[in-house]
Amino acid sequence: MIFDCTGTIIHNQWILSAAHCEPEHFVDGSLNATINGKDYAIEKVISHSEFNNETLVKDIMLVKLKEPIEFSENVSSICLFQNLTVPEMEVAAVAGFGIKFVRVKTLNDTYQEEQLDSTEVIYENNELLRETPVLIRNMSYCFDYEDYENEEESFAENVTETPTTENVTETSSTENVTESAIICAGGANRGTTQGDSGGPLLVIRDHHWVQYGVTSFGSILPVPGDLLAVSDQGIYTKVNAYCDWIAEKTSNEVTCQ
């Protein structure tokens, strides 16, 4: 965990996360990143210089640690690919330390047409790293979503295992978002939650996990008549759109393959 968010190890001294997770006041060495139960002092934080806190454009951040991470069977770095194509409806995975969705508060809330806010949803705290499969979506799913009815059937055709996490995401403006640098993903009861920000959107290539996106923002919509279900619309920063930036800011210590 890092700054009440999630991050991904991309080098033994570098973590990739979201720029909106950066604390307002950072003093060298005053904050830690917790990795596998161990605290590592943070040397510096580098958010993208063009990050917009209102639209969340270019929501990407690098964190350098003072000391190298101790890699083990349970702790290692993720792969980054320069040329990565992921088709719509491919099954990906998201991971993080986000809160757990429990239920929508009232039946009336499930029939509203607007997205749910935090006052209309019950969730519980979580200290475990959790993951869940999600579907890669067309951008219109996140920005012009209307149909809830076939979510479970669509997902069942692509996933055979039962997911382990639930979804609640905070909302943000979608104006002026450059689609070539973002990803839409989500589904019924499958997505990211508050606390998952900065965490990875992952796909499998050549039998290895590859980071495709960084959790940025999203929203949840009710499923009419169902207190225990929501539909997640998640927006992720596309990592391979920033490979040159990552290489530059890490002095080529981290490069995309």
PDB file of C-alpha atoms in Angstrom:
ATOM      1  CA  MET A   1       0.000   0.000   0.000  1.00  0.00           C
ATOM      2  CA  ILE A   2       1.088   3.553  -0.689  1.00  0.00           C
ATOM      3  CA  PHE A   3      -0.614   6.841   0.330  1.00  0.00           C
ATOM      4  CA  ASP A   4      -3.866   4.930   1.084  1.00  0.00           C
ATOM      5  CA  CYS A   5      -3.746   3.665  -2.487  1.00  0.00           C
ATOM      6  CA  THR A   6      -2.286   0.671  -4.287  1.00  0.00           C
ATOM      7  CA  GLY A   7       0.838   0.551  -6.434  1.00  0.00           C
ATOM      8  CA  THR A   8       2.757  -1.915  -8.584  1.00  0.00           C
ATOM      9  CA  ILE A   9       6.413  -2.869  -8.263  1.00  0.00           C
ATOM     10  CA  ILE A  10       8.139  -2.248 -11.614  1.00  0.00           C
ATOM     11  CA  HIS A  11      11.765  -2.322 -10.343  1.00  0.00           C
ATOM     12  CA  ASN A  12      13.419  -3.048  -7.024  1.00  0.00           C
ATOM     13  CA  GLN A  13      13.314   0.691  -6.226  1.00  0.00           C
ATOM     14  CA  TRP A  14      10.392   1.934  -8.324  1.00  0.00           C
ATOM     15  CA  ILE A  15       6.622   1.693  -7.841  1.00  0.00           C
ATOM     16  CA  LEU A  16       3.992   2.683 -10.408  1.00  0.00           C
ATOM     17  CA  SER A  17       0.759   4.265  -9.160  1.00  0.00           C
ATOM     18  CA  ALA A  18      -1.777   7.023  -9.914  1.00  0.00           C
ATOM     19  CA  ALA A  19      -0.994  10.740  -9.708  1.00  0.00           C
ATOM     20  CA  HIS A  20      -4.218  11.517  -7.847  1.00  0.00           C
ATOM     21  CA  CYS A  21      -2.813   9.442  -4.961  1.00  0.00           C
ATOM     22  CA  GLU A  22       0.082  11.852  -4.372  1.00  0.00           C
ATOM     23  CA  PRO A  23      -0.124  13.484  -0.920  1.00  0.00           C
ATOM     24  CA  GLU A  24      -0.345  17.272  -0.775  1.00  0.00           C
ATOM     25  CA  HIS A  25       2.756  17.590   1.362  1.00  0.00           C
ATOM     26  CA  PHE A  26       5.631  15.174   0.878  1.00  0.00           C
ATOM     27  CA  VAL A  27       8.966  15.488   2.686  1.00  0.00           C
ATOM     28  CA  ASP A  28      11.822  13.216   1.648  1.00  0.00           C
ATOM     29  CA  GLY A  29      11.748  10.093   3.801  1.00  0.00           C
ATOM     30  CA  SER A  30       8.624  11.100   5.731  1.00  0.00           C
ATOM     31  CA  LEU A  31       6.341   8.487   4.147  1.00  0.00           C
ATOM     32  CA  ASN A  32       6.588   4.762   3.583  1.00  0.00           C
ATOM     33  CA  ALA A  33       5.346   2.181   1.128  1.00  0.00           C
ATOM     34  CA  THR A  34       4.253  -1.079   2.732  1.00  0.00           C
ATOM     35  CA  ILE A  35       5.237  -4.158   0.739  1.00  0.00           C
ATOM     36  CA  ASN A  36       4.504  -7.648   2.027  1.00  0.00           C
ATOM     37  CA  GLY A  37       4.266  -6.301   5.577  1.00  0.00           C
ATOM     38  CA  LYS A  38       7.542  -4.353   5.436  1.00  0.00           C
ATOM     39  CA  ASP A  39       7.823  -0.548   5.303  1.00  0.00           C
ATOM     40  CA  TYR A  40      10.144   1.081   2.766  1.00  0.00           C
ATOM     41  CA  ALA A  41      10.996   4.790   3.042  1.00  0.00           C
ATOM     42  CA  ILE A  42      10.070   6.840  -0.022  1.00  0.00           C
ATOM     43  CA  GLU A  43      12.824   8.933  -1.580  1.00  0.00           C
ATOM     44  CA  LYS A  44      10.781  10.881  -4.129  1.00  0.00           C
ATOM     45  CA  VAL A  45       7.456  11.041  -5.918  1.00  0.00           C
ATOM     46  CA  ILE A  46       7.140  11.908  -9.615  1.00  0.00           C
ATOM     47  CA  SER A  47       3.654  12.653 -10.929  1.00  0.00           C
ATOM     48  CA  HIS A  48       3.126  13.448 -14.592  1.00  0.00           C
ATOM     49  CA  SER A  49       3.630  17.184 -15.082  1.00  0.00           C
ATOM     50  CA  GLU A  50       0.423  17.437 -17.152  1.00  0.00           C
ATOM     51  CA  PHE A  51      -1.781  15.588 -14.671  1.00  0.00           C
ATOM     52  CA  ASN A  52      -5.136  17.333 -14.199  1.00  0.00           C
ATOM     53  CA  ASN A  53      -6.722  16.736 -10.804  1.00  0.00           C
ATOM     54  CA  GLU A  54     -10.216  17.585 -12.094  1.00  0.00           C
ATOM     55  CA  THR A  55     -10.347  15.488 -15.267  1.00  0.00           C
ATOM     56  CA  LEU A  56      -7.682  12.989 -14.086  1.00  0.00           C
ATOM     57  CA  VAL A  57      -5.959  13.218 -17.459  1.00  0.00           C
ATOM     58  CA  LYS A  58      -2.472  11.628 -17.371  1.00  0.00           C
ATOM     59  CA  ASP A  59      -3.154  10.052 -13.994  1.00  0.00           C
ATOM     60  CA  ILE A  60       0.175   8.308 -13.522  1.00  0.00           C
ATOM     61  CA  MET A  61       2.886   8.534 -10.866  1.00  0.00           C
ATOM     62  CA  LEU A  62       6.272   7.011 -10.087  1.00  0.00           C
ATOM     63  CA  VAL A  63       7.545   6.464  -6.559  1.00  0.00           C
ATOM     64  CA  LYS A  64      11.221   5.830  -5.843  1.00  0.00           C
ATOM     65  CA  LEU A  65      12.218   4.023  -2.664  1.00  0.00           C
ATOM     66  CA  LYS A  66      15.335   4.807  -0.653  1.00  0.00           C
ATOM     67  CA  GLU A  67      16.326   1.143  -0.378  1.00  0.00           C
ATOM     68  CA  PRO A  68      15.819  -1.768  -2.798  1.00  0.00           C
ATOM     69  CA  ILE A  69      12.880  -4.084  -2.246  1.00  0.00           C
ATOM     70  CA  GLU A  70      13.715  -7.567  -1.048  1.00  0.00           C
ATOM     71  CA  PHE A  71      12.388  -9.793  -3.815  1.00  0.00           C
ATOM     72  CA  SER A  72      11.110 -13.241  -2.905  1.00  0.00           C
ATOM     73  CA  GLU A  73       8.686 -15.898  -4.059  1.00  0.00           C
ATOM     74  CA  ASN A  74       5.841 -13.547  -3.097  1.00  0.00           C
ATOM     75  CA  VAL A  75       7.380 -10.192  -4.064  1.00  0.00           C
ATOM     76  CA  SER A  76       8.616  -9.362  -7.563  1.00  0.00           C
ATOM     77  CA  SER A  77       8.248  -6.770 -10.312  1.00  0.00           C
ATOM     78  CA  ILE A  78       5.596  -6.752 -13.032  1.00  0.00           C
ATOM     79  CA  CYS A  79       6.294  -6.758 -16.778  1.00  0.00           C
ATOM     80  CA  LEU A  80       5.609  -3.671 -18.905  1.00  0.00           C
ATOM     81  CA  PHE A  81       5.157  -4.055 -22.689  1.00  0.00           C
ATOM     82  CA  GLN A  82       5.629  -1.268 -25.235  1.00  0.00           C
ATOM     83  CA  ASN A  83       3.514  -2.912 -27.925  1.00  0.00           C
ATOM     84  CA  LEU A  84       0.481  -4.345 -26.189  1.00  0.00           C
ATOM     85  CA  THR A  85      -2.864  -4.803 -27.901  1.00  0.00           C
ATOM     86  CA  VAL A  86      -5.830  -5.931 -25.827  1.00  0.00           C
ATOM     87  CA  PRO A  87      -9.141  -6.516 -27.631  1.00  0.00           C
ATOM     88  CA  GLU A  88     -12.560  -5.639 -26.281  1.00  0.00           C
ATOM     89  CA  MET A  89     -14.129  -8.345 -24.097  1.00  0.00           C
ATOM     90  CA  GLU A  90     -10.777  -9.904 -23.193  1.00  0.00           C
ATOM     91  CA  VAL A  91     -10.729 -11.005 -19.562  1.00  0.00           C
ATOM     92  CA  ALA A  92      -8.237  -8.971 -17.540  1.00  0.00           C
ATOM     93  CA  ALA A  93      -7.686  -8.720 -13.778  1.00  0.00           C
ATOM     94  CA  VAL A  94      -7.512  -5.881 -11.282  1.00  0.00           C
ATOM     95  CA  ALA A  95      -5.853  -5.999  -7.872  1.00  0.00           C
ATOM     96  CA  GLY A  96      -5.643  -3.782  -4.819  1.00  0.00           C
ATOM     97  CA  PHE A  97      -6.391  -3.086  -1.175  1.00  0.00           C
ATOM     98  CA  GLY A  98      -9.753  -1.428  -1.788  1.00  0.00           C
ATOM     99  CA  ILE A  99     -12.815  -1.569   0.439  1.00  0.00           C
ATOM    100  CA  LYS A 100     -15.338  -4.393  -0.037  1.00  0.00           C
ATOM    101  CA  PHE A 101     -18.779  -3.766  -1.506  1.00  0.00           C
ATOM    102  CA  VAL A 102     -21.520  -5.190   0.732  1.00  0.00           C
ATOM    103  CA  ARG A 103     -24.840  -3.930  -0.644  1.00  0.00           C
ATOM    104  CA  VAL A 104     -26.854  -0.992  -1.894  1.00  0.00           C
ATOM    105  CA  LYS A 105     -28.600   0.627   1.077  1.00  0.00           C
ATOM    106  CA  THR A 106     -32.211   0.749  -0.099  1.00  0.00           C
ATOM    107  CA  LEU A 107     -34.310  -0.896  -2.775  1.00  0.00           C
ATOM    108  CA  ASN A 108     -35.341   2.522  -4.065  1.00  0.00           C
ATOM    109  CA  ASP A 109     -31.683   3.320  -4.778  1.00  0.00           C
ATOM    110  CA  THR A 110     -31.468   0.354  -7.147  1.00  0.00           C
ATOM    111  CA  TYR A 111     -34.050   1.914  -9.464  1.00  0.00           C
ATOM    112  CA  GLN A 112     -32.358   5.263  -9.952  1.00  0.00           C
ATOM    113  CA  GLU A 113     -30.858   6.066 -13.340  1.00  0.00           C
ATOM    114  CA  GLU A 114     -27.880   7.956 -11.935  1.00  0.00           C
ATOM    115  CA  GLN A 115     -24.678   6.431 -10.612  1.00  0.00           C
ATOM    116  CA  LEU A 116     -24.579   5.558  -6.938  1.00  0.00           C
ATOM    117  CA  ASP A 117     -22.621   7.691  -4.497  1.00  0.00           C
ATOM    118  CA  SER A 118     -20.930   6.613  -1.271  1.00  0.00           C
ATOM    119  CA  THR A 119     -23.972   7.511   0.842  1.00  0.00           C
ATOM    120  CA  GLU A 120     -26.101   4.996  -1.054  1.00  0.00           C
ATOM    121  CA  VAL A 121     -23.766   2.027  -0.674  1.00  0.00           C
ATOM    122  CA  ILE A 122     -22.610  -0.051   2.290  1.00  0.00           C
ATOM    123  CA  TYR A 123     -19.053  -1.332   2.250  1.00  0.00           C
ATOM    124  CA  GLU A 124     -16.503  -2.582   4.748  1.00  0.00           C
ATOM    125  CA  ASN A 125     -12.813  -1.989   5.322  1.00  0.00           C
ATOM    126  CA  ASN A 126     -10.240  -4.356   3.902  1.00  0.00           C
ATOM    127  CA  GLU A 127      -6.543  -4.920   4.635  1.00  0.00           C
ATOM    128  CA  LEU A 128      -5.963  -7.782   2.203  1.00  0.00           C
ATOM    129  CA  LEU A 129      -4.653  -7.657  -1.349  1.00  0.00           C
ATOM    130  CA  ARG A 130      -7.538  -8.858  -3.494  1.00  0.00           C
ATOM    131  CA  GLU A 131      -8.030  -9.454  -7.190  1.00  0.00           C
ATOM    132  CA  THR A 132     -10.959  -9.953  -9.522  1.00  0.00           C
ATOM    133  CA  PRO A 133     -11.445 -10.527 -13.252  1.00  0.00           C
ATOM    134  CA  VAL A 134     -12.923  -7.726 -15.362  1.00  0.00           C
ATOM    135  CA  LEU A 135     -13.800  -7.357 -19.022  1.00  0.00           C
ATOM    136  CA  ILE A 136     -12.035  -4.871 -21.287  1.00  0.00           C
ATOM    137  CA  ARG A 137     -14.764  -2.638 -22.691  1.00  0.00           C
ATOM    138  CA  ASN A 138     -15.465  -0.218 -25.491  1.00  0.00           C
ATOM    139  CA  MET A 139     -15.147   3.347 -24.230  1.00  0.00           C
ATOM    140  CA  SER A 140     -18.883   3.893 -24.719  1.00  0.00           C
ATOM    141  CA  TYR A 141     -19.536   1.392 -21.907  1.00  0.00           C
ATOM    142  CA  CYS A 142     -17.916   3.738 -19.398  1.00  0.00           C
ATOM    143  CA  PHE A 143     -19.201   7.034 -20.746  1.00  0.00           C
ATOM    144  CA  ASP A 144     -22.639   6.132 -22.147  1.00  0.00           C
ATOM    145  CA  TYR A 145     -23.736   3.010 -20.304  1.00  0.00           C
ATOM    146  CA  GLU A 146     -27.436   2.126 -20.290  1.00  0.00           C
ATOM    147  CA  ASP A 147     -27.942  -1.659 -20.441  1.00  0.00           C
ATOM    148  CA  TYR A 148     -27.650  -3.744 -17.270  1.00  0.00           C
ATOM    149  CA  GLU A 149     -29.695  -6.798 -18.175  1.00  0.00           C
ATOM    150  CA  ASN A 150     -27.130  -9.012 -19.902  1.00  0.00           C
ATOM    151  CA  GLU A 151     -24.105  -8.320 -17.704  1.00  0.00           C
ATOM    152  CA  GLU A 152     -23.946 -11.699 -15.969  1.00  0.00           C
ATOM    153  CA  GLU A 153     -24.583 -13.663 -19.165  1.00  0.00           C
ATOM    154  CA  SER A 154     -21.909 -11.746 -21.057  1.00  0.00           C
ATOM    155  CA  PHE A 155     -19.343 -12.239 -18.330  1.00  0.00           C
ATOM    156  CA  ALA A 156     -20.155 -15.929 -17.875  1.00  0.00           C
ATOM    157  CA  GLU A 157     -19.258 -16.553 -21.508  1.00  0.00           C
ATOM    158  CA  ASN A 158     -15.735 -15.270 -20.862  1.00  0.00           C
ATOM    159  CA  VAL A 159     -14.973 -16.294 -17.254  1.00  0.00           C
ATOM    160  CA  THR A 160     -15.315 -19.723 -15.679  1.00  0.00           C
ATOM    161  CA  GLU A 161     -14.058 -18.951 -12.166  1.00  0.00           C
ATOM    162  CA  THR A 162     -16.004 -17.091  -9.488  1.00  0.00           C
ATOM    163  CA  PRO A 163     -14.458 -13.662  -8.739  1.00  0.00           C
ATOM    164  CA  THR A 164     -13.281 -12.846  -5.229  1.00  0.00           C
ATOM    165  CA  THR A 165     -13.782  -9.097  -4.927  1.00  0.00           C
ATOM    166  CA  GLU A 166     -16.542  -6.578  -5.303  1.00  0.00           C
ATOM    167  CA  ASN A 167     -16.697  -3.084  -6.652  1.00  0.00           C
ATOM    168  CA  VAL A 168     -17.294   0.521  -5.626  1.00  0.00           C
ATOM    169  CA  THR A 169     -15.405   3.327  -7.358  1.00  0.00           C
ATOM    170  CA  GLU A 170     -15.350   7.063  -6.851  1.00  0.00           C
ATOM    171  CA  THR A 171     -16.500   9.257  -9.702  1.00  0.00           C
ATOM    172  CA  SER A 172     -14.750  11.979 -11.635  1.00  0.00           C
ATOM    173  CA  SER A 173     -15.289  14.216 -14.646  1.00  0.00           C
ATOM    174  CA  THR A 174     -14.821  12.507 -18.007  1.00  0.00           C
ATOM    175  CA  GLU A 175     -14.409  15.666 -20.071  1.00  0.00           C
ATOM    176  CA  ASN A 176     -11.226  16.164 -22.080  1.00  0.00           C
ATOM    177  CA  VAL A 177     -10.067  12.587 -21.524  1.00  0.00           C
ATOM    178  CA  THR A 178      -7.786  11.350 -24.293  1.00  0.00           C
ATOM    179  CA  GLU A 179      -9.147   7.920 -25.202  1.00  0.00           C
ATOM    180  CA  SER A 180      -5.864   6.695 -26.702  1.00  0.00           C
ATOM    181  CA  ALA A 181      -4.260   6.903 -23.254  1.00  0.00           C
ATOM    182  CA  ILE A 182      -7.058   5.381 -21.173  1.00  0.00           C
ATOM    183  CA  ILE A 183      -8.857   2.045 -20.893  1.00  0.00           C
ATOM    184  CA  CYS A 184     -12.440   1.191 -19.994  1.00  0.00           C
ATOM    185  CA  ALA A 185     -13.095  -2.030 -18.078  1.00  0.00           C
ATOM    186  CA  GLY A 186     -15.680  -3.420 -15.706  1.00  0.00           C
ATOM    187  CA  GLY A 187     -18.783  -5.511 -15.321  1.00  0.00           C
ATOM    188  CA  ALA A 188     -21.473  -6.673 -12.945  1.00  0.00           C
ATOM    189  CA  ASN A 189     -20.035  -6.912  -9.401  1.00  0.00           C
ATOM    190  CA  ARG A 190     -16.535  -6.840 -10.818  1.00  0.00           C
ATOM    191  CA  GLY A 191     -14.299  -3.791 -10.643  1.00  0.00           C
ATOM    192  CA  THR A 192     -12.221  -1.574  -8.394  1.00  0.00           C
ATOM    193  CA  THR A 193     -13.011   0.120  -5.097  1.00  0.00           C
ATOM    194  CA  GLN A 194     -11.832   3.104  -3.099  1.00  0.00           C
ATOM    195  CA  GLY A 195      -8.294   2.169  -2.069  1.00  0.00           C
ATOM    196  CA  ASP A 196      -7.589   0.298  -5.315  1.00  0.00           C
ATOM    197  CA  SER A 197      -6.551   3.558  -7.007  1.00  0.00           C
ATOM    198  CA  GLY A 198      -3.070   3.285  -8.468  1.00  0.00           C
ATOM    199  CA  GLY A 199      -3.264  -0.489  -8.638  1.00  0.00           C
ATOM    200  CA  PRO A 200      -2.797  -2.585 -11.770  1.00  0.00           C
ATOM    201  CA  LEU A 201      -5.055  -3.705 -14.574  1.00  0.00           C
ATOM    202  CA  LEU A 202      -3.387  -6.923 -15.722  1.00  0.00           C
ATOM    203  CA  VAL A 203      -3.473  -9.226 -18.730  1.00  0.00           C
ATOM    204  CA  ILE A 204      -1.595 -12.441 -19.464  1.00  0.00           C
ATOM    205  CA  ARG A 205       0.917 -12.604 -22.306  1.00  0.00           C
ATOM    206  CA  ASP A 206       3.340 -15.498 -22.878  1.00  0.00           C
ATOM    207  CA  HIS A 207       2.274 -17.048 -19.549  1.00  0.00           C
ATOM    208  CA  HIS A 208       3.268 -13.895 -17.630  1.00  0.00           C
ATOM    209  CA  TRP A 209       1.241 -11.123 -16.027  1.00  0.00           C
ATOM    210  CA  VAL A 210       1.676  -7.816 -17.864  1.00  0.00           C
ATOM    211  CA  GLN A 211       0.444  -4.470 -16.546  1.00  0.00           C
ATOM    212  CA  TYR A 212      -1.927  -2.887 -19.044  1.00  0.00           C
ATOM    213  CA  GLY A 213      -3.401  -0.088 -16.923  1.00  0.00           C
ATOM    214  CA  VAL A 214      -3.303   1.898 -13.685  1.00  0.00           C
ATOM    215  CA  THR A 215      -6.578   2.258 -11.768  1.00  0.00           C
ATOM    216  CA  SER A 216      -7.695   5.889 -12.110  1.00  0.00           C
ATOM    217  CA  PHE A 217     -11.412   6.516 -11.526  1.00  0.00           C
ATOM    218  CA  GLY A 218     -14.873   5.201 -12.253  1.00  0.00           C
ATOM    219  CA  SER A 219     -18.464   4.913 -11.146  1.00  0.00           C
ATOM    220  CA  ILE A 220     -21.010   2.307 -10.141  1.00  0.00           C
ATOM    221  CA  LEU A 221     -24.555   1.959 -11.382  1.00  0.00           C
ATOM    222  CA  PRO A 222     -27.362   0.090  -9.649  1.00  0.00           C
ATOM    223  CA  VAL A 223     -28.985  -3.066 -10.973  1.00  0.00           C
ATOM    224  CA  PRO A 224     -32.759  -2.553 -10.733  1.00  0.00           C
ATOM    225  CA  GLY A 225     -34.296  -4.555  -7.906  1.00  0.00           C
ATOM    226  CA  ASP A 226     -31.012  -6.068  -6.694  1.00  0.00           C
ATOM    227  CA  LEU A 227     -29.461  -4.810  -3.442  1.00  0.00           C
ATOM    228  CA  LEU A 228     -26.441  -7.097  -3.793  1.00  0.00           C
ATOM    229  CA  ALA A 229     -25.348  -6.123  -7.298  1.00  0.00           C
ATOM    230  CA  VAL A 230     -23.848  -3.106  -9.029  1.00  0.00           C
ATOM    231  CA  SER A 231     -22.315  -2.494 -12.451  1.00  0.00           C
ATOM    232  CA  ASP A 232     -18.812  -1.068 -12.481  1.00  0.00           C
ATOM    233  CA  GLN A 233     -17.482   1.428 -15.027  1.00  0.00           C
ATOM    234  CA  GLY A 234     -13.728   1.709 -14.493  1.00  0.00           C
ATOM    235  CA  ILE A 235     -11.237   3.995 -16.211  1.00  0.00           C
ATOM    236  CA  TYR A 236      -7.548   3.078 -16.218  1.00  0.00           C
ATOM    237  CA  THR A 237      -4.468   4.956 -17.398  1.00  0.00           C
ATOM    238  CA  LYS A 238      -2.943   3.012 -20.307  1.00  0.00           C
ATOM    239  CA  VAL A 239       0.613   2.183 -19.221  1.00  0.00           C
ATOM    240  CA  ASN A 240       2.175   1.623 -22.637  1.00  0.00           C
ATOM    241  CA  ALA A 241       1.177   5.163 -23.636  1.00  0.00           C
ATOM    242  CA  TYR A 242       3.724   6.333 -21.045  1.00  0.00           C
ATOM    243  CA  CYS A 243       6.663   3.993 -21.670  1.00  0.00           C
ATOM    244  CA  ASP A 244       8.908   6.855 -22.834  1.00  0.00           C
ATOM    245  CA  TRP A 245       7.936   8.936 -19.797  1.00  0.00           C
ATOM    246  CA  ILE A 246       8.665   6.048 -17.427  1.00  0.00           C
ATOM    247  CA  ALA A 247      12.064   5.424 -19.006  1.00  0.00           C
ATOM    248  CA  GLU A 248      12.960   9.125 -18.862  1.00  0.00           C
ATOM    249  CA  LYS A 249      11.919   9.662 -15.242  1.00  0.00           C
ATOM    250  CA  THR A 250      13.674   6.502 -14.022  1.00  0.00           C
ATOM    251  CA  SER A 251      16.854   7.247 -16.013  1.00  0.00           C
ATOM    252  CA  ASN A 252      16.190   4.048 -17.986  1.00  0.00           C
ATOM    253  CA  GLU A 253      16.182   1.913 -14.874  1.00  0.00           C
ATOM    254  CA  VAL A 254      12.674   0.888 -15.951  1.00  0.00           C
ATOM    255  CA  THR A 255      11.895   0.271 -19.616  1.00  0.00           C
ATOM    256  CA  CYS A 256       9.012  -1.389 -21.420  1.00  0.00           C
ATOM    257  CA  GLN A 257       9.860  -4.574 -23.275  1.00  0.00           C
TER     258      GLN A 257
END
